[in-house]
Short mmCIF file of C-alpha atoms in Angstrom, two decimals:
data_model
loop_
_atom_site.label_atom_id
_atom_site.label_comp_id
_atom_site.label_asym_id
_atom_site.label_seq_id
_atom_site.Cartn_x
_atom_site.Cartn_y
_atom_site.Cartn_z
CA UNK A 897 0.99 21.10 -11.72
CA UNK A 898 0.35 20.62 -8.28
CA UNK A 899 2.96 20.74 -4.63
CA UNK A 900 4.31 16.71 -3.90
CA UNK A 901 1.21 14.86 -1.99
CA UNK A 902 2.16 14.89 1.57
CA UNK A 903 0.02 12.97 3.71
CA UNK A 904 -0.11 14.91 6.75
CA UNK A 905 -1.53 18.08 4.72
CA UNK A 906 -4.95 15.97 5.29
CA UNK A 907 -4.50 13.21 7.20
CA UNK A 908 -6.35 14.68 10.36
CA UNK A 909 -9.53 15.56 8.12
CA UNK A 910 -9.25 11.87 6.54
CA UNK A 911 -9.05 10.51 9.95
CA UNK A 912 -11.87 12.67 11.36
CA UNK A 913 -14.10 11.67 8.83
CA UNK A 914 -13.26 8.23 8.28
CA UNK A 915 -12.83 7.08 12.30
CA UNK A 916 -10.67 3.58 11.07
CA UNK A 917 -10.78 0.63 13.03
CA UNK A 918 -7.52 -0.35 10.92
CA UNK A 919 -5.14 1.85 9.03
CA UNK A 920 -2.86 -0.57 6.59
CA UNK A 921 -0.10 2.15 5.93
CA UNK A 922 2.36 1.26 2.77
CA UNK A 923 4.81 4.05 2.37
CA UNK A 924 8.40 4.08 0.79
CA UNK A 925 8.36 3.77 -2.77
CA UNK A 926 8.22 7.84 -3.49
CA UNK A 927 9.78 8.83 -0.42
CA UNK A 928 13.21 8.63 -1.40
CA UNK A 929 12.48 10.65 -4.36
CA UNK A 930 14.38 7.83 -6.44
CA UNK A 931 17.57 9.74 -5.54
CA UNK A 932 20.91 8.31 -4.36
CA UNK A 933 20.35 7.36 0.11
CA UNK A 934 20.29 10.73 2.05
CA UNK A 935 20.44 10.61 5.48
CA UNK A 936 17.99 13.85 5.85
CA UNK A 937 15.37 12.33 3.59
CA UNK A 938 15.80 9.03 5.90
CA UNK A 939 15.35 11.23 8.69
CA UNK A 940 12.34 12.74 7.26
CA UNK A 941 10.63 9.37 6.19
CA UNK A 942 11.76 8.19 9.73
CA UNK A 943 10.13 11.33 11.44
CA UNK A 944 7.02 10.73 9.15
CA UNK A 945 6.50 7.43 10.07
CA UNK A 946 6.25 8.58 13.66
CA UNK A 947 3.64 11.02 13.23
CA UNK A 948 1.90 8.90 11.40
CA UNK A 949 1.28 6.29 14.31
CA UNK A 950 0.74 9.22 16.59
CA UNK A 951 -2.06 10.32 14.51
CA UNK A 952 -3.34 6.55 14.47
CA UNK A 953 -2.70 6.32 18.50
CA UNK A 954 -5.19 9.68 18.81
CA UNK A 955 -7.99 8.25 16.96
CA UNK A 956 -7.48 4.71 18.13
CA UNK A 957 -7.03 3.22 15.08
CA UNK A 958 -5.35 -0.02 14.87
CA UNK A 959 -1.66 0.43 12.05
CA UNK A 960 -0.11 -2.06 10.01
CA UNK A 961 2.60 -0.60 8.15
CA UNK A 962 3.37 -3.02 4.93
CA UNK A 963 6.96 -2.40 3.64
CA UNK A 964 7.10 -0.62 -0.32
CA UNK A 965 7.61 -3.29 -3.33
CA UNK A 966 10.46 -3.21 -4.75
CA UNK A 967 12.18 -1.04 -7.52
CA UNK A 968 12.82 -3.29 -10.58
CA UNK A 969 15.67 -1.47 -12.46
CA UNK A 970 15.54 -3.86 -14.92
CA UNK A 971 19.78 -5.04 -14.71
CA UNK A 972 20.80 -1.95 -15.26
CA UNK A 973 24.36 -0.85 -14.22
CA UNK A 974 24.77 1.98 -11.50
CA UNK A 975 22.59 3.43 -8.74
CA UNK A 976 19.80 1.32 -8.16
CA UNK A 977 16.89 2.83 -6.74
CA UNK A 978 15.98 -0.83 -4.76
CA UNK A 979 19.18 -0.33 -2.04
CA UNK A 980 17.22 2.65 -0.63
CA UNK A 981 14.22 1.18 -0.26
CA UNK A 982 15.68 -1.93 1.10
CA UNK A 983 17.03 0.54 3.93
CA UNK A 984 13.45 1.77 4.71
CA UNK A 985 12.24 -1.75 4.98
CA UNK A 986 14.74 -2.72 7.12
CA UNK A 987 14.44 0.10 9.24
CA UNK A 988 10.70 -0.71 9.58
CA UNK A 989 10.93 -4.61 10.16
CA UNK A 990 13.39 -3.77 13.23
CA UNK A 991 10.50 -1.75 14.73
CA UNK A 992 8.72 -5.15 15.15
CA UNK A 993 11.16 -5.31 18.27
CA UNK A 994 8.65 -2.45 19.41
CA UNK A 995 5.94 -4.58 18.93
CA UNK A 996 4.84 -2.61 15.55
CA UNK A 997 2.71 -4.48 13.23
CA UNK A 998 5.07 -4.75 9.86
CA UNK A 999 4.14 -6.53 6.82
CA UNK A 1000 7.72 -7.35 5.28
CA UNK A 1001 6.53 -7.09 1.86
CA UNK A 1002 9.68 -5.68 -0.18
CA UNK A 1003 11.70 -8.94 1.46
CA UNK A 1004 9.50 -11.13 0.03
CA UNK A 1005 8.87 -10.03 -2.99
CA UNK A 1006 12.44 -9.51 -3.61
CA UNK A 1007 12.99 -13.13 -3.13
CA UNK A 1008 10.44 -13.85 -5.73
CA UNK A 1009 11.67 -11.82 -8.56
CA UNK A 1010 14.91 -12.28 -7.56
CA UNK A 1011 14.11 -16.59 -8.01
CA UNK A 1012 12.25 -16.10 -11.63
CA UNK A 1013 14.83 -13.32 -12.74
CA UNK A 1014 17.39 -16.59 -12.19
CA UNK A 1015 15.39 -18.42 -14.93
CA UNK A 1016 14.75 -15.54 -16.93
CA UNK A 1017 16.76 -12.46 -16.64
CA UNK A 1018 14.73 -10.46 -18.52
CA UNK A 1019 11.69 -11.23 -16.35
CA UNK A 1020 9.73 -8.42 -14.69
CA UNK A 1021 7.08 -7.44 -12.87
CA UNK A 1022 7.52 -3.66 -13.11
CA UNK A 1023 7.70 -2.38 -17.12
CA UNK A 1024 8.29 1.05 -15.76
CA UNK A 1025 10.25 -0.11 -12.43
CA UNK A 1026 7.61 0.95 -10.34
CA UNK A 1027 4.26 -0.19 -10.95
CA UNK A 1028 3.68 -3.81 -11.06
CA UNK A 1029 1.57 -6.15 -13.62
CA UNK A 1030 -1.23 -8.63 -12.57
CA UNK A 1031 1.24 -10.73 -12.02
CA UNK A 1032 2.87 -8.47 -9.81
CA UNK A 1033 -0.23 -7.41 -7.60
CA UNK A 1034 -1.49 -11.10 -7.41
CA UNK A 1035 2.73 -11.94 -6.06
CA UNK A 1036 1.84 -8.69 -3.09
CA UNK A 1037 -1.53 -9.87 -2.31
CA UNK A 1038 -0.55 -13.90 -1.35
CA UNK A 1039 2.27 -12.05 0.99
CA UNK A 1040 -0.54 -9.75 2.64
CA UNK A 1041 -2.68 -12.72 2.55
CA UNK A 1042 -0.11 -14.97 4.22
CA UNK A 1043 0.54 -12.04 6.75
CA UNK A 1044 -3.46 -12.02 8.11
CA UNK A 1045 -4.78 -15.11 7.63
CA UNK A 1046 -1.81 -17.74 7.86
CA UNK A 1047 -3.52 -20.85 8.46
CA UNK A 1048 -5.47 -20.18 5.16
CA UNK A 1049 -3.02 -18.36 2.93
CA UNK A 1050 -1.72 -22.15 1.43
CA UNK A 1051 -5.11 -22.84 0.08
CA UNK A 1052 -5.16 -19.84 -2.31
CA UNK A 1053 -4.01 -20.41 -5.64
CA UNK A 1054 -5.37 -17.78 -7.39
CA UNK A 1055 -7.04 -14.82 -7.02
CA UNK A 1056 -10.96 -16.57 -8.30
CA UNK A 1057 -9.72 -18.96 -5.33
CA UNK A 1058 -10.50 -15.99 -3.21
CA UNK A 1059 -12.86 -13.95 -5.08
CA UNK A 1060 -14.71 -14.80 -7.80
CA UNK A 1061 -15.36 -12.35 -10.26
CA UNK A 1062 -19.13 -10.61 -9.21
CA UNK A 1063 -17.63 -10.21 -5.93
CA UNK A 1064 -14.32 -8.17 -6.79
CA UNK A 1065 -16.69 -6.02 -9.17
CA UNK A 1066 -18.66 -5.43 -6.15
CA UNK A 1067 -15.63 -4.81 -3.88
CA UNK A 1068 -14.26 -2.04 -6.71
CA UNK A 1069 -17.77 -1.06 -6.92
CA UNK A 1070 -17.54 -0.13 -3.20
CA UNK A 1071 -13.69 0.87 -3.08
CA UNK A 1072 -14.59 3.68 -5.74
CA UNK A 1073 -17.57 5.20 -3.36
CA UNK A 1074 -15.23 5.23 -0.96
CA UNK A 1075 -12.94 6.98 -2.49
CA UNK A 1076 -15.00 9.13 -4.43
CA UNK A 1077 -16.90 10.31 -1.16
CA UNK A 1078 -13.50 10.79 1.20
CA UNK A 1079 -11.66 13.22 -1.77
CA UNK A 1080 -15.63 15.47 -2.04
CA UNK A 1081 -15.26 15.34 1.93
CA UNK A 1082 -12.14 16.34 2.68
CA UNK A 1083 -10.48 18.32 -0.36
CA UNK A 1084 -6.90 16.93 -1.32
CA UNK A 1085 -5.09 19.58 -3.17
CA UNK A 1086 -3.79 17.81 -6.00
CA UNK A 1087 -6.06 17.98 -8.84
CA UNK A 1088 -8.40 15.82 -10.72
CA UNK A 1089 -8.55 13.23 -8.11
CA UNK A 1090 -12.29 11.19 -8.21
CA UNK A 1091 -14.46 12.83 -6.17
CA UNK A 1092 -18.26 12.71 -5.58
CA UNK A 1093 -20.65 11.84 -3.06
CA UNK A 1094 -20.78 11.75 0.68
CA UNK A 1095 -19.36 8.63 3.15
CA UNK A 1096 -22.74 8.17 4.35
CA UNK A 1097 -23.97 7.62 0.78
CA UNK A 1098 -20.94 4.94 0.45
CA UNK A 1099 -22.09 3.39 3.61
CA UNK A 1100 -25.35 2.99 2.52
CA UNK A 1101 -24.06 1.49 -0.76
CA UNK A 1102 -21.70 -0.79 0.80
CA UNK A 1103 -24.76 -2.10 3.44
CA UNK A 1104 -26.29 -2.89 0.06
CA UNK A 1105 -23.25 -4.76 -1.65
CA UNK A 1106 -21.91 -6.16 1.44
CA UNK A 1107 -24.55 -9.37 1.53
CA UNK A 1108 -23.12 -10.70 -2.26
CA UNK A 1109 -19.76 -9.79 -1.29
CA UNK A 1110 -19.63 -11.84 1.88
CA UNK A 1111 -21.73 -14.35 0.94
CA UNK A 1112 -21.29 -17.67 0.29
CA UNK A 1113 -22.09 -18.13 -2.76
#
């Protein structure tokens, strides 16, 4: 219904209209194209990658790149999607050496499943392989939590430990204008995407929310 989303087929408008401070870049999961390891398509991630922080370095945006989740294929015998994607993630944690920021997420959430799936082996995250539960997003958010703030990451329990409720309505509330806004603005191709608005009307929005949301109370 629509060509394979590419990101650089709008990443310059995206950047030019969004000027990041930050750019937290998690890519892997569909570029493989759950197929067997191909050295081209490595090559072609790999390459991709690249451009990526080029177009980061020319807008002066700061990148964290946060290795994919992993590919739960549930026990089943043969090719397993998951040895591919642990390649990527490798590939990207050795960049640290480079001094690349790199959020080893598929690691640790490998070791995770890996330690519940020993107590249960039909435990998942992942019902379809791919997507993860609650459960699942709460397990990737402690490891990006852990990643930027350390020092507090041990005192989070759950996510109302963090957030209560009000707030993460108001942070979706905000997240949606956004997104809304940056699809009207810049015009991805694939279709039925949420679009609507303008970024200034999000900012204006978010100037509004922001005061609850960071609040202490």
């Amino acid at each position: 219904r629509f060509p394979r989303p590419v990101i650089f087929e709008r990443l310059e408008r995206v950047l030019n209209k969004a000027k990041p401070d930050l750019i937290i870049a998690c890519y892997g999961m569909n570029c493989g194209i759950f197929k067997p390891f191909d050295d081209a398509r490595f090559d072609r991630f790999k390459n991709g990658i690249l451009r990526l922080r080029a177009a980061a370095a020319q807008y002066n945006s700061e990148l964290v790149h946060v290795t994919s989740p992993i590919y739960d294929n549930h026990g089943r015998s043969g090719f397993n999607y998951d040895t591919v994607l642990s390649t990527y993630s490798a590939w990207l944690v050795n960049q640290r050496k480079n001094g690349w920021n790199v959020v080893d997420l598929h690691s640790n959430m490998r070791k995770t499943v890996d330690l519940l799936k020993s107590k249960n082996p039909k435990f998942t995250l992942q019902k379809d392989k791919v997507h993860p539960n609650k459960e699942g997003h709460w397990i990737l958010a402690k490891i990006l939590i852990q990643y930027f703030t350390p020092n507090g990451a041990s005192s989070v329990k759950s996510r109302n430990d963090l957030l209560t409720p009000q707030k993460r309505s108001l942070i979706n509330q905000r997240s949606r204008a956004y997104q809304k806004a940056i699809h009207a603005e810049t015009k991805p191709l694939r279709p039925g995407v949420p679009s609507g608005g303008t970024l200034e009307l999000a900012e204006e929005l978010a100037k509004k929310l922001e005061p609850t949301i960071y609040g202490s109370k």
